Short mmCIF file of C-alpha atoms in Angstrom, two decimals:
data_model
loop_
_atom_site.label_atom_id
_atom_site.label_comp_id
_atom_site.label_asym_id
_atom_site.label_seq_id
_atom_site.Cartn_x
_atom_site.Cartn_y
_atom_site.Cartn_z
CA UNK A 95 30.21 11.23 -43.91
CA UNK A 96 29.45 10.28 -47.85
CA UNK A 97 33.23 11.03 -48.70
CA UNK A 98 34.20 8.23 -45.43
CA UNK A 99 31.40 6.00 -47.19
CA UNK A 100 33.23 6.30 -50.53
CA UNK A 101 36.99 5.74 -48.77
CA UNK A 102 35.89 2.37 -46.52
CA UNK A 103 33.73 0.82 -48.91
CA UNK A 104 35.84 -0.93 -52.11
CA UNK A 105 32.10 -2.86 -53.24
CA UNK A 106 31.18 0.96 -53.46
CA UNK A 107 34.57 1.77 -55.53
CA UNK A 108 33.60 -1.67 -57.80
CA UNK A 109 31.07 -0.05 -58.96
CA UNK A 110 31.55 3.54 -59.38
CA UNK A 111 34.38 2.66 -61.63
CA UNK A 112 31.85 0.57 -63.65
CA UNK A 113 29.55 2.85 -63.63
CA UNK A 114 32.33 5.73 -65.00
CA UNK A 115 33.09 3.27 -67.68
CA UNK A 116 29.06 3.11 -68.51
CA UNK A 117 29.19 6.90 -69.19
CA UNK A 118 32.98 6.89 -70.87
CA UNK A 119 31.65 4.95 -73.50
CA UNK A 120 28.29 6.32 -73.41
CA UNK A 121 30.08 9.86 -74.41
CA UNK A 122 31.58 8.33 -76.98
CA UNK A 123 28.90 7.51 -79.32
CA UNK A 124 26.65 10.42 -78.85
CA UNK A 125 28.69 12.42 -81.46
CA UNK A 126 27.80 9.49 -84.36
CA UNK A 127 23.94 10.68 -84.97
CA UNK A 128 24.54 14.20 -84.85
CA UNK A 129 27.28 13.93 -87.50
CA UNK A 130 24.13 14.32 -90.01
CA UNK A 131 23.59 17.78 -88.36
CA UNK A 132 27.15 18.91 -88.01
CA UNK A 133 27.71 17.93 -92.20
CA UNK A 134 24.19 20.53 -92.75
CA UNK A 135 25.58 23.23 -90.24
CA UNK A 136 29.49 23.17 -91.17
CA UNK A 137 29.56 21.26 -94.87
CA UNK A 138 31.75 18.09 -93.73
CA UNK A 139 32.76 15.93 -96.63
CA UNK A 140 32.19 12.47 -96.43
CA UNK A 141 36.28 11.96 -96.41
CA UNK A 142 36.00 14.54 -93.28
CA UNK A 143 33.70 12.96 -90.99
CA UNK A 144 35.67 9.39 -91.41
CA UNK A 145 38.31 11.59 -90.98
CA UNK A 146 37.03 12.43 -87.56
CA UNK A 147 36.55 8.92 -86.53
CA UNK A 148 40.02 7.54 -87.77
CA UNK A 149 41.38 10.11 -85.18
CA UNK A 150 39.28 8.83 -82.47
CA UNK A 151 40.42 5.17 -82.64
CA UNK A 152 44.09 6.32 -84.05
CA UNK A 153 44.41 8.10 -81.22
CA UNK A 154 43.26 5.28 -78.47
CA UNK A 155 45.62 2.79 -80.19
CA UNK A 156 48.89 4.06 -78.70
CA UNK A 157 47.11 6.01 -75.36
CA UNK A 158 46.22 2.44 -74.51
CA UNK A 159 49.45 0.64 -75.16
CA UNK A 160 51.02 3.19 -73.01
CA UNK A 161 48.27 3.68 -70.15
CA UNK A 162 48.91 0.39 -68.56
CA UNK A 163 52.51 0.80 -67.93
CA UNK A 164 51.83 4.03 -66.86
CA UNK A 165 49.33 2.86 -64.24
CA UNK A 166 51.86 0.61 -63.03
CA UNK A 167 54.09 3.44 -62.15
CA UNK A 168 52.07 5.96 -60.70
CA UNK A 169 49.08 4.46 -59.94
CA UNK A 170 45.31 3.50 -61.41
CA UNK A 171 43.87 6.28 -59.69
CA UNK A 172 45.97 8.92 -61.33
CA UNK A 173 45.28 7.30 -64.70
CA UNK A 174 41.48 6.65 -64.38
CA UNK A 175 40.87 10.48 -63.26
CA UNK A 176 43.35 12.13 -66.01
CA UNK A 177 40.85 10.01 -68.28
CA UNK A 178 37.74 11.11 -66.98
CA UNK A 179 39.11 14.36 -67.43
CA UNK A 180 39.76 13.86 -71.10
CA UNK A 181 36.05 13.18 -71.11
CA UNK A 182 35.09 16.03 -69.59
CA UNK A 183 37.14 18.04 -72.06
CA UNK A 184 35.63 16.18 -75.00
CA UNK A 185 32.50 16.95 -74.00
CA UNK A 186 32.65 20.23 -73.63
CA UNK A 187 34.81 20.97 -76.52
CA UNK A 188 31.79 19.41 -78.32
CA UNK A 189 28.79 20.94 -77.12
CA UNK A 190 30.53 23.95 -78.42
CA UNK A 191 31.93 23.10 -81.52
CA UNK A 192 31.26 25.58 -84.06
CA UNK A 193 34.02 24.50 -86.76
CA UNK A 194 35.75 21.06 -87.95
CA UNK A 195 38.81 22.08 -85.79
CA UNK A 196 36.73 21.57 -83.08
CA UNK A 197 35.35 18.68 -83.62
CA UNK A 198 38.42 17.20 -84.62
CA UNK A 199 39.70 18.41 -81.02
CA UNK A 200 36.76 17.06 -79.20
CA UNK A 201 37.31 13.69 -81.15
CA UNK A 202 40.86 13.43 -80.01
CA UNK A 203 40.32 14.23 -76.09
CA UNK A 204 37.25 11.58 -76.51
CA UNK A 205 39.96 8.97 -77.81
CA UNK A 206 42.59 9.92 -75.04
CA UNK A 207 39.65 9.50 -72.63
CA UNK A 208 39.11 6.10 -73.93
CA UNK A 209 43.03 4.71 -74.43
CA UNK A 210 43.83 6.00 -70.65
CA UNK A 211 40.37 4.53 -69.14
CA UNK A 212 39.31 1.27 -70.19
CA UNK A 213 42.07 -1.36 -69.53
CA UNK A 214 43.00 0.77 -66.38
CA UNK A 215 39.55 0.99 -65.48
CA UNK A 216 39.35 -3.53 -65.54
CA UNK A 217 42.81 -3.81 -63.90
CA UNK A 218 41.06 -1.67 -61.00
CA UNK A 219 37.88 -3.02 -60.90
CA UNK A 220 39.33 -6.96 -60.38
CA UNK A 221 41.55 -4.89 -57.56
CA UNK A 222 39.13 -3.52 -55.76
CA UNK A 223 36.13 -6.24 -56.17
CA UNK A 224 35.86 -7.82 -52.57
CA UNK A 225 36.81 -11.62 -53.58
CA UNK A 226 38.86 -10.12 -57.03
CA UNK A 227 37.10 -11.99 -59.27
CA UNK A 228 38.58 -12.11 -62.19
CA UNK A 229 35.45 -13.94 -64.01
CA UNK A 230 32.55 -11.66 -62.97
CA UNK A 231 35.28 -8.38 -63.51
CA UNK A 232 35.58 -9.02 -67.23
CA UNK A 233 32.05 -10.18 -67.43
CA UNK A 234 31.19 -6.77 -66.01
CA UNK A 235 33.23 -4.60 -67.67
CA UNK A 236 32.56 -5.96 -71.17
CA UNK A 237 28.58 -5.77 -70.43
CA UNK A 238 29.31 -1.91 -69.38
CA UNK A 239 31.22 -1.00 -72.55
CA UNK A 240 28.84 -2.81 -74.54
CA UNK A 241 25.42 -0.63 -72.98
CA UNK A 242 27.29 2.30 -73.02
CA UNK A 243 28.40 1.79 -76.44
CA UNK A 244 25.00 0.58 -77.63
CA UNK A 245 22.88 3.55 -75.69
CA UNK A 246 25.29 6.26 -76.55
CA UNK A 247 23.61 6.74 -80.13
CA UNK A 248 20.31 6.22 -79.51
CA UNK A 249 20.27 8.51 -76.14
CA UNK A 250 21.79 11.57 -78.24
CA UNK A 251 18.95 10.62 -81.46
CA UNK A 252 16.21 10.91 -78.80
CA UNK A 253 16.97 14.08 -76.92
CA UNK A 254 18.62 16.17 -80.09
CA UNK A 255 15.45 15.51 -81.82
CA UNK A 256 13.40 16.33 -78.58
CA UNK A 257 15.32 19.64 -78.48
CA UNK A 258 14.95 21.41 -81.78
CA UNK A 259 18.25 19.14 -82.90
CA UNK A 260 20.27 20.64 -80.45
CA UNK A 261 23.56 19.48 -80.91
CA UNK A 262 24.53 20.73 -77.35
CA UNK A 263 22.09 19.20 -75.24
CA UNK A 264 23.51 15.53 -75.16
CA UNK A 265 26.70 16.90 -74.18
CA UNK A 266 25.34 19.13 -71.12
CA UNK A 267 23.68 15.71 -69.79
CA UNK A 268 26.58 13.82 -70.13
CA UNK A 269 28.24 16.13 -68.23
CA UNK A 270 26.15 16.20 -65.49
CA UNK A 271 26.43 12.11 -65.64
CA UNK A 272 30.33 12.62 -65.58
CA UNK A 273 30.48 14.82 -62.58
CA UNK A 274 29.77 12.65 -59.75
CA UNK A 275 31.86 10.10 -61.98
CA UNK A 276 34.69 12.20 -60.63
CA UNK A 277 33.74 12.87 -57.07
CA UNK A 278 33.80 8.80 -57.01
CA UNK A 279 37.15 8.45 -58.71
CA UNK A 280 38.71 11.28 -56.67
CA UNK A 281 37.53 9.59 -53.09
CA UNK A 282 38.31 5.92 -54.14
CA UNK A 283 41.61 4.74 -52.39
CA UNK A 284 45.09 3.76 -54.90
CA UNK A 285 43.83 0.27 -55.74
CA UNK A 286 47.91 -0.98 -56.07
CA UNK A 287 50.61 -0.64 -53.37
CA UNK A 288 53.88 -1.10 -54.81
CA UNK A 289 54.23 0.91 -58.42
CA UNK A 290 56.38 -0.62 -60.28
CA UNK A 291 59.87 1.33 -60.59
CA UNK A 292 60.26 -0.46 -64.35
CA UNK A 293 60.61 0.84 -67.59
CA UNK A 294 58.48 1.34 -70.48
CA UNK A 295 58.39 -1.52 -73.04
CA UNK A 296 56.86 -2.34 -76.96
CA UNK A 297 54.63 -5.33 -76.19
CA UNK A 298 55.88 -7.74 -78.66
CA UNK A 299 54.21 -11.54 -79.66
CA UNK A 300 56.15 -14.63 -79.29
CA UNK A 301 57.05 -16.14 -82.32
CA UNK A 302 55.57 -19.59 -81.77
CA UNK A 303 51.81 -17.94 -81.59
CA UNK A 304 52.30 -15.28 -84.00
CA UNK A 305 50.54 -16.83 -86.73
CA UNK A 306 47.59 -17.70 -84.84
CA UNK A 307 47.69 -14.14 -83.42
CA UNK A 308 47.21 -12.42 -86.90
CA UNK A 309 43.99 -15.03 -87.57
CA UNK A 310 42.68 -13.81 -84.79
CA UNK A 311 43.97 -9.90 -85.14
CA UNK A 312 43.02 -9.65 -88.46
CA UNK A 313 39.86 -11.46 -88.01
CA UNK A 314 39.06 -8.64 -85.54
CA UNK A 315 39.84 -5.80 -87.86
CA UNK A 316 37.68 -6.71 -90.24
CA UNK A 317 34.69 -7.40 -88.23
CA UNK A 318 35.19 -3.71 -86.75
CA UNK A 319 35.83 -2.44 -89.98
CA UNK A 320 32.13 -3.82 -91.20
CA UNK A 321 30.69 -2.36 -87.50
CA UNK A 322 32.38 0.77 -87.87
CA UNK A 323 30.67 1.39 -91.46
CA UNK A 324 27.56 1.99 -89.09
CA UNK A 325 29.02 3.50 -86.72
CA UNK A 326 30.35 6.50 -89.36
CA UNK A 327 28.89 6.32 -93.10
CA UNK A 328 25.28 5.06 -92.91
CA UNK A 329 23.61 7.41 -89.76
CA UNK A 330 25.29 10.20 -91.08
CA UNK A 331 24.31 9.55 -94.36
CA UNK A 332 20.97 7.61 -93.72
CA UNK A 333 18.64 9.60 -95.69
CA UNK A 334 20.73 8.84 -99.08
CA UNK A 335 19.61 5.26 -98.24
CA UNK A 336 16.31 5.72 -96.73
CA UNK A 337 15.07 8.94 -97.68
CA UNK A 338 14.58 10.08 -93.35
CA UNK A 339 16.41 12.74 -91.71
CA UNK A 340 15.59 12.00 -88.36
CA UNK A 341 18.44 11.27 -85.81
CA UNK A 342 16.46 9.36 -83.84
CA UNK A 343 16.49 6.41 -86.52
CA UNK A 344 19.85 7.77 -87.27
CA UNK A 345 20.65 6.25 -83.70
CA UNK A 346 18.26 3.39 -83.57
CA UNK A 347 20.53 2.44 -86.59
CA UNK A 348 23.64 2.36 -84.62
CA UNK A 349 21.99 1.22 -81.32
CA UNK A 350 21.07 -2.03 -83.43
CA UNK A 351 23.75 -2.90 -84.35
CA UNK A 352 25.74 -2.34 -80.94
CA UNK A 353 22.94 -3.78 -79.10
CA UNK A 354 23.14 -6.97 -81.46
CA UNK A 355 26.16 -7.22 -81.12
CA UNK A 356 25.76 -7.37 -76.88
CA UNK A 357 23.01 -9.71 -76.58
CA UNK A 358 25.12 -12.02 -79.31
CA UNK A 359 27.99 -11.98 -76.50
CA UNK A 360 25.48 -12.35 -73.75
CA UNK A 361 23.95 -15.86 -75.43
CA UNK A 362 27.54 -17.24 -76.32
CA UNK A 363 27.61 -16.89 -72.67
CA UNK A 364 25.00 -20.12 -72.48
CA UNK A 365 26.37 -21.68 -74.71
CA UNK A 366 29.30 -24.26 -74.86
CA UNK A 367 30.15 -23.61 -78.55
CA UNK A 368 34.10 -24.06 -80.17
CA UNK A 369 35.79 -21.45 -80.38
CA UNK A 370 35.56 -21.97 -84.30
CA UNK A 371 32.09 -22.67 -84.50
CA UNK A 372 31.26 -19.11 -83.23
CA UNK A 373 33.87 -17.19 -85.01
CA UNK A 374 32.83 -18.87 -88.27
CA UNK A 375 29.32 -17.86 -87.34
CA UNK A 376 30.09 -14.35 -86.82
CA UNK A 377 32.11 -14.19 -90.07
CA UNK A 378 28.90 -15.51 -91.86
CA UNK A 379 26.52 -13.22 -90.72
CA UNK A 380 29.25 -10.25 -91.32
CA UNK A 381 29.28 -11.64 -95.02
CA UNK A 382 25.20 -11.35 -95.23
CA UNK A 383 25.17 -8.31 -93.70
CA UNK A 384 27.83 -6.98 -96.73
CA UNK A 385 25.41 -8.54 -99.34
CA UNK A 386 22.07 -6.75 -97.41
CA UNK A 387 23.84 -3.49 -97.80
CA UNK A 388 25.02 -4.25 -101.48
CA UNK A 389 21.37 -4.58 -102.72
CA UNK A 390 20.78 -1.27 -101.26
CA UNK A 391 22.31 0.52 -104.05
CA UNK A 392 19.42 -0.71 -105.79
CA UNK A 393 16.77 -1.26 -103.61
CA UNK A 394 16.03 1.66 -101.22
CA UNK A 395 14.42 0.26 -98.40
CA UNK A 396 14.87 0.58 -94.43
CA UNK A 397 13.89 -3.03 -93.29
CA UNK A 398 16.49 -3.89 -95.54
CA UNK A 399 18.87 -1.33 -93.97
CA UNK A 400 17.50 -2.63 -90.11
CA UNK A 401 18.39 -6.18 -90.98
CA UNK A 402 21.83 -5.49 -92.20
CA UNK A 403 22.77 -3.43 -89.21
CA UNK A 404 21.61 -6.91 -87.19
CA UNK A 405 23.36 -8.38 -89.24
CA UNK A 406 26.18 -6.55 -88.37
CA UNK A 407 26.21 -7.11 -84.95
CA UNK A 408 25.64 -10.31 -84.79
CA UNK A 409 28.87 -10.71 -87.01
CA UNK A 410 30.70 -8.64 -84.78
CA UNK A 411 29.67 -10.06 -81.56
CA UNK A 412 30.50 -13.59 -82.15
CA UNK A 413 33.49 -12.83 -84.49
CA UNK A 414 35.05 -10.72 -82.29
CA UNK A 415 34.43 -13.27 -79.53
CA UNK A 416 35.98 -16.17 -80.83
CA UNK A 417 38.86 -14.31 -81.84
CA UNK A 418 39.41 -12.93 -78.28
CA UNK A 419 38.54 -16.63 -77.23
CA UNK A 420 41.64 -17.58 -79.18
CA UNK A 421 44.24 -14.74 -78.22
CA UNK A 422 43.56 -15.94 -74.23
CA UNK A 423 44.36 -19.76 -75.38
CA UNK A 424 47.73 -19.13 -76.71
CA UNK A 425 48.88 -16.27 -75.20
CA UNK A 426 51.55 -17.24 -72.64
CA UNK A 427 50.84 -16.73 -68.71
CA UNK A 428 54.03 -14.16 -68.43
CA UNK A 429 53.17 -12.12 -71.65
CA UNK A 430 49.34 -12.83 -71.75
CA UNK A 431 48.59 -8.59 -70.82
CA UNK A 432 50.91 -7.59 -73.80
CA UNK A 433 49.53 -9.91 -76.20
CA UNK A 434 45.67 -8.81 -75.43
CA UNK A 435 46.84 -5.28 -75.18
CA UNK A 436 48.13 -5.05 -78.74
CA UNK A 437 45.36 -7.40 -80.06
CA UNK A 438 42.83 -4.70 -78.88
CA UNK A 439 45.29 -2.33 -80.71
CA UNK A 440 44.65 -4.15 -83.38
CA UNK A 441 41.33 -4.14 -83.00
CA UNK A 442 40.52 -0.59 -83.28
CA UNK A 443 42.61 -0.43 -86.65
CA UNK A 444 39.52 -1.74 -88.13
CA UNK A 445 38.04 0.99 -86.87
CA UNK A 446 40.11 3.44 -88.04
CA UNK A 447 41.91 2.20 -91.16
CA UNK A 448 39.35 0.87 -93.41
CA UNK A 449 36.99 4.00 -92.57
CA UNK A 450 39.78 6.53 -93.52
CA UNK A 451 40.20 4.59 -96.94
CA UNK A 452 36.54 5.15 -97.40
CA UNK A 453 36.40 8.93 -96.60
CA UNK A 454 39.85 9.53 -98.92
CA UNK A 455 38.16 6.84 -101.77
CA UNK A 456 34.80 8.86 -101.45
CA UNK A 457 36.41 12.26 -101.97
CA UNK A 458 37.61 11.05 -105.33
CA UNK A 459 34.98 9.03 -106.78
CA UNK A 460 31.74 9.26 -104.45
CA UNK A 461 30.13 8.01 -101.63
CA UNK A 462 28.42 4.90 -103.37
CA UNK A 463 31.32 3.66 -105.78
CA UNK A 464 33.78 4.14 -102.54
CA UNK A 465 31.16 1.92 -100.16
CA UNK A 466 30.83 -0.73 -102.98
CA UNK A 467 34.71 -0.81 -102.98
CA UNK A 468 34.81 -1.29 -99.24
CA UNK A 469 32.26 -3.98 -99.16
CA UNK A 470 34.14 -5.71 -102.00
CA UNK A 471 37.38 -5.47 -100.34
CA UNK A 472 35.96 -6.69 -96.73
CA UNK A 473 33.92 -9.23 -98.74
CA UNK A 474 36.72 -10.66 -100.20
CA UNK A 475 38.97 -10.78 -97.10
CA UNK A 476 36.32 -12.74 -95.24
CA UNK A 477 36.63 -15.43 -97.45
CA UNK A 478 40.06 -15.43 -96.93
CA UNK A 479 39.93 -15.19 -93.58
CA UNK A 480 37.52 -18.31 -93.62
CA UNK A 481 40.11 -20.73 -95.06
CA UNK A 482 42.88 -19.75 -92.97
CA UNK A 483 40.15 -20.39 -89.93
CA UNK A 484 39.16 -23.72 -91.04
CA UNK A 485 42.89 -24.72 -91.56
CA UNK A 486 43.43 -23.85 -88.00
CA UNK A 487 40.32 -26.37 -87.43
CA UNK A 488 42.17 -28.73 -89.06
CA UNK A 489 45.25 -28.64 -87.07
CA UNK A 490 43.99 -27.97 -83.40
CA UNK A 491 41.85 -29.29 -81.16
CA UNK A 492 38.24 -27.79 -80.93
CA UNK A 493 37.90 -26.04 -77.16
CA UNK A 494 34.84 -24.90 -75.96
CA UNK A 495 35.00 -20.47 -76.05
CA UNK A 496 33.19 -20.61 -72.16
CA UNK A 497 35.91 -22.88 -71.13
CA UNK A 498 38.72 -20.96 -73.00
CA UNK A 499 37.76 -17.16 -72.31
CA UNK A 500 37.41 -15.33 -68.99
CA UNK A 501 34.27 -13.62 -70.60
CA UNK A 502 32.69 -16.30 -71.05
CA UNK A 503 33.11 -19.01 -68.26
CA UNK A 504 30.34 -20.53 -65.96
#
């Protein structure tokens, strides 16, 4: 009777999907407060545990340039339940992980998870949503990556320091949330009915938006790559800056700056704001945040730490907005899905790139000289990236980001 519910109902299939996206992403960020626990119990370097997270995002960058097409030949439902798979295995692998090999394992099945899941996981929820509404599917699936992403670090904090700092306990909950993840995915009917007999393809960029691609791109990576120092550096190493141990603030530190960065995304939603207006806004507030965590190396202090990782979000949110705002104006109708797919590629090379520079740069001449670096280097290419915004400005005409993005239209 529940498994005919699940096959006649596609409302129901709506939102198990969402729901398995939730607890994807919610998977993925329990790992980043415990990190202070694994470095104590196995001796990870700073270079190792950035390490770790350059192979998470390295590894979603070409999983998700390859999932789409691969949807479109055998079908979502194949794709979305290999990746919930991958979760399972990630999980698993790290509750337990007894040695960086491991971890490094349990990383990469938790980035495979992600590449084969997300963008599948939209395409199918717009397919199976009664009216396919394109609008309210984004809307929805942004809002679930963003609360999963934002409760993943704060969720492990809480119940590894309720357990003794278990490292394992997180992982046997999100398990358990995972399981009936599966039962949904497995009785949901194939949400496509012609696969496409095609062949696989490089997305590529026109050349007459290709300049206004990298603004945006690049404007993306760095954003990331200022998130992403929170998301690695500072819980594991919170105590250097704050003088506390405990992974619950370890995640309340992350779950800040995610969360920030949400309810930033869910006000531009009110808003009718150019699309350079908010991307120059989220820029700014990036900047302050890199100046808040500057004066840290001389004034140890954890408000000052909390409003930086605001900070952070609210640079990200907006940022990272606007430059998705601009990727859907001038990406063409025929080409639009390769153009967002490798500006999400993009995306995550903030992610990755920047934080592996760190962890190699910190090996050789410490933590602190290697984070001023970074902030120097990010700081600088902010600026940068400010000029070549306002000379877009200049030579376009302002559009409103709700009118311009499908995340963000009334």
């Amino acid at each position: 009777m529940i498994y005919n519910l699940f096959r006649t109902s596609s409302n129901l299939h709506f939102w198990f999907i969402t729901f398995s996206l939730f607890v994807i992403m919610l998977g993925t960020n329990v790992p980043i407060p415990l990190f202070s626990l694994y470095q104590q119990q196995l001796d990870l370097s700073p270079g190792m545990v950035t390490f770790i997270f350059g192979i998470y995002a390295l590894t979603i960058i070409p999983t998700s340039l390859v999932a789409g097409q691969l949807s479109d030949h055998v079908g979502r439902k194949k794709i979305l339940i290999l990746g919930l798979v991958m979760s399972l295995i990630g999980t698993v692998c790290f509750a337990f992980a007894e040695s960086i090999f491991t971890i490094l394992l349990s990383r990469f099945f938790q980035g495979l998870s992600v590449g084969l899941f997300n963008g599948v996981a939209v395409a199918t929820m717009i397919e199976t949503h009664p009216t396919q509404d394109k609008t309210f599917c984004a809307f929805v699936s942004s809002i679930a990556m963003s609360v999963g992403n934002a409760l993943g670090p704060i969720f492990a904090g809480v119940v590894a320091e309720s357990f003794m700092q278990s490292t394992r306990i997180p992982y046997f909950i999100h398990f358990v949330l995972l399981v009936p993840c599966l039962i949904g995915l497995v009785t949901i009917n194939e949400s496509i009915k012609e696969k496409s007999p095609g062949r696989f393809y490089i997305p590529s960029i026109p050349t007459e938006i290709r300049s206004s691609f990298y603004l945006a791109s690049f404007t993306s990576i760095l954003v990331w790559a200022v998130i992403g120092l929170f998301l690695t550096v500072l819980p594991t190493y919170l105590f250097t800056f704050t003088g506390t141990k405990s992974i619950i603030v370890s995640g309340l530190i992350v779950f800040l700056a995610l969360g920030s960065s949400t309810i930033a995304q869910l006000t531009l939603r009110k808003l009718s704001l150019s699309t350079f207006t908010v991307t120059l806004t989220g820029i700014i507030s990036a900047l302050l945040c890199l100046t808040g965590l500057a004066i840290l190396n001389w004034v140890i202090s954890l408000p000052v730490l909390i409003v930086c990782t605001i900070l952070a979000g609210l640079g990200h949110g907006p940022a990272f907005v606007g430059s998705l705002s601009l990727i859907n104006e001038i990406a063409p109708e025929k080409v639009r899905g390769n153009v967002i797919s490798l500006f999400y590629a993009m995306s995550y090379l903030g992610v990755s790139g920047p934080l592996l520079g760190l962890g190699w740069s910190a090996q050789w001449i410490g933590l602190f000289p290697a984070v001023n670096l970074f902030l120097s280097i990010i700081a600088i290419l902010l600026v940068v990236i400010i000029r070549f915004w306002m000379i877009y400005s200049n030579n376009t005409k302002p559009v409103a980001i709700m009118e311009s993005s499908p995340h963000f239209k009334k």
